[in-house]
Amino acid sequence: MEKNEVAAKLRDIIAGRIDGIDPAGMNDDTELAALGADSLALSWIMADVEDTFDFVMRGGELMKLKTFAAFVDYVVQRVGK
């Protein structure tokens, strides 16, 4: 899967789980912590990523990713395995 496809899907997943987030407003430098997701939203985002991209995320992995670009790169690496 191409990086831009992964980014588009992640934007949709995040916007679908965090109220008030515009997918078009997310860029590579967007800090994930600044999006205002609570622990429940993060759990749902992880579940959606696992379902969409068919791999399992460990609990703390999402918390280590600082920016949207880092999240995209992480998923691209995992999908490529």
PDB file of C-alpha atoms in Angstrom:
ATOM      1  CA  MET A   1       0.000   0.000   0.000  1.00  0.00           C
ATOM      2  CA  GLU A   2       1.311   3.444  -0.933  1.00  0.00           C
ATOM      3  CA  LYS A   3       2.230   5.935   1.767  1.00  0.00           C
ATOM      4  CA  ASN A   4      -0.365   8.461   0.574  1.00  0.00           C
ATOM      5  CA  GLU A   5      -3.092   5.790   0.779  1.00  0.00           C
ATOM      6  CA  VAL A   6      -2.065   4.961   4.348  1.00  0.00           C
ATOM      7  CA  ALA A   7      -2.096   8.663   5.250  1.00  0.00           C
ATOM      8  CA  ALA A   8      -5.589   9.154   3.801  1.00  0.00           C
ATOM      9  CA  LYS A   9      -6.973   6.167   5.693  1.00  0.00           C
ATOM     10  CA  LEU A  10      -5.340   7.273   8.949  1.00  0.00           C
ATOM     11  CA  ARG A  11      -6.779  10.776   8.544  1.00  0.00           C
ATOM     12  CA  ASP A  12     -10.244   9.289   8.144  1.00  0.00           C
ATOM     13  CA  ILE A  13      -9.792   6.960  11.127  1.00  0.00           C
ATOM     14  CA  ILE A  14      -8.599   9.763  13.400  1.00  0.00           C
ATOM     15  CA  ALA A  15     -11.296  12.197  12.273  1.00  0.00           C
ATOM     16  CA  GLY A  16     -13.917   9.511  12.808  1.00  0.00           C
ATOM     17  CA  ARG A  17     -12.868   8.970  16.426  1.00  0.00           C
ATOM     18  CA  ILE A  18     -12.040  12.503  17.626  1.00  0.00           C
ATOM     19  CA  ASP A  19     -14.800  15.110  17.486  1.00  0.00           C
ATOM     20  CA  GLY A  20     -13.993  18.329  15.690  1.00  0.00           C
ATOM     21  CA  ILE A  21     -11.030  17.016  13.713  1.00  0.00           C
ATOM     22  CA  ASP A  22     -10.942  17.886  10.019  1.00  0.00           C
ATOM     23  CA  PRO A  23      -8.982  15.242   8.094  1.00  0.00           C
ATOM     24  CA  ALA A  24      -7.844  17.868   5.583  1.00  0.00           C
ATOM     25  CA  GLY A  25      -6.337  19.890   8.428  1.00  0.00           C
ATOM     26  CA  MET A  26      -3.911  17.141   9.428  1.00  0.00           C
ATOM     27  CA  ASN A  27      -0.432  17.408   7.947  1.00  0.00           C
ATOM     28  CA  ASP A  28       2.849  15.600   8.544  1.00  0.00           C
ATOM     29  CA  ASP A  29       3.791  17.915  11.412  1.00  0.00           C
ATOM     30  CA  THR A  30       0.490  17.593  13.275  1.00  0.00           C
ATOM     31  CA  GLU A  31       1.269  16.455  16.807  1.00  0.00           C
ATOM     32  CA  LEU A  32      -0.918  13.524  17.787  1.00  0.00           C
ATOM     33  CA  ALA A  33      -1.100  14.687  21.408  1.00  0.00           C
ATOM     34  CA  ALA A  34      -2.512  18.038  20.255  1.00  0.00           C
ATOM     35  CA  LEU A  35      -5.523  16.353  18.655  1.00  0.00           C
ATOM     36  CA  GLY A  36      -7.182  15.977  22.049  1.00  0.00           C
ATOM     37  CA  ALA A  37      -7.878  12.247  22.023  1.00  0.00           C
ATOM     38  CA  ASP A  38      -8.772  10.650  25.329  1.00  0.00           C
ATOM     39  CA  SER A  39      -7.786   7.095  26.223  1.00  0.00           C
ATOM     40  CA  LEU A  40     -11.047   5.667  24.859  1.00  0.00           C
ATOM     41  CA  ALA A  41     -10.583   7.416  21.511  1.00  0.00           C
ATOM     42  CA  LEU A  42      -6.992   6.157  21.337  1.00  0.00           C
ATOM     43  CA  SER A  43      -8.199   2.607  21.978  1.00  0.00           C
ATOM     44  CA  TRP A  44     -10.735   2.906  19.165  1.00  0.00           C
ATOM     45  CA  ILE A  45      -8.145   4.410  16.824  1.00  0.00           C
ATOM     46  CA  MET A  46      -5.816   1.483  17.530  1.00  0.00           C
ATOM     47  CA  ALA A  47      -8.638  -1.008  16.911  1.00  0.00           C
ATOM     48  CA  ASP A  48      -9.577   0.723  13.651  1.00  0.00           C
ATOM     49  CA  VAL A  49      -5.942   0.720  12.497  1.00  0.00           C
ATOM     50  CA  GLU A  50      -5.641  -2.984  13.318  1.00  0.00           C
ATOM     51  CA  ASP A  51      -8.825  -3.796  11.391  1.00  0.00           C
ATOM     52  CA  THR A  52      -8.016  -1.580   8.422  1.00  0.00           C
ATOM     53  CA  PHE A  53      -4.386  -2.598   7.980  1.00  0.00           C
ATOM     54  CA  ASP A  54      -4.546  -6.141   9.395  1.00  0.00           C
ATOM     55  CA  PHE A  55      -1.854  -6.053  12.077  1.00  0.00           C
ATOM     56  CA  VAL A  56      -1.808  -5.848  15.877  1.00  0.00           C
ATOM     57  CA  MET A  57      -0.561  -2.737  17.677  1.00  0.00           C
ATOM     58  CA  ARG A  58       0.874  -3.105  21.149  1.00  0.00           C
ATOM     59  CA  GLY A  59      -0.662  -0.846  23.779  1.00  0.00           C
ATOM     60  CA  GLY A  60       2.096   1.711  24.139  1.00  0.00           C
ATOM     61  CA  GLU A  61       3.113   1.961  20.491  1.00  0.00           C
ATOM     62  CA  LEU A  62       0.672   4.708  19.583  1.00  0.00           C
ATOM     63  CA  MET A  63       1.776   6.794  22.559  1.00  0.00           C
ATOM     64  CA  LYS A  64       5.390   6.749  21.320  1.00  0.00           C
ATOM     65  CA  LEU A  65       4.458   8.287  17.971  1.00  0.00           C
ATOM     66  CA  LYS A  66       4.684  12.073  18.203  1.00  0.00           C
ATOM     67  CA  THR A  67       3.505  13.294  14.796  1.00  0.00           C
ATOM     68  CA  PHE A  68       1.091  12.262  12.092  1.00  0.00           C
ATOM     69  CA  ALA A  69       4.060  11.558   9.784  1.00  0.00           C
ATOM     70  CA  ALA A  70       5.550   9.205  12.388  1.00  0.00           C
ATOM     71  CA  PHE A  71       2.202   7.395  12.634  1.00  0.00           C
ATOM     72  CA  VAL A  72       2.034   7.013   8.840  1.00  0.00           C
ATOM     73  CA  ASP A  73       5.625   5.730   8.678  1.00  0.00           C
ATOM     74  CA  TYR A  74       4.924   3.261  11.493  1.00  0.00           C
ATOM     75  CA  VAL A  75       1.884   1.827   9.684  1.00  0.00           C
ATOM     76  CA  VAL A  76       3.704   1.674   6.335  1.00  0.00           C
ATOM     77  CA  GLN A  77       6.519  -0.311   7.986  1.00  0.00           C
ATOM     78  CA  ARG A  78       4.072  -2.693   9.643  1.00  0.00           C
ATOM     79  CA  VAL A  79       1.984  -3.233   6.512  1.00  0.00           C
ATOM     80  CA  GLY A  80       5.135  -3.925   4.524  1.00  0.00           C
ATOM     81  CA  LYS A  81       6.081  -6.853   6.787  1.00  0.00           C
TER      82      LYS A  81
END
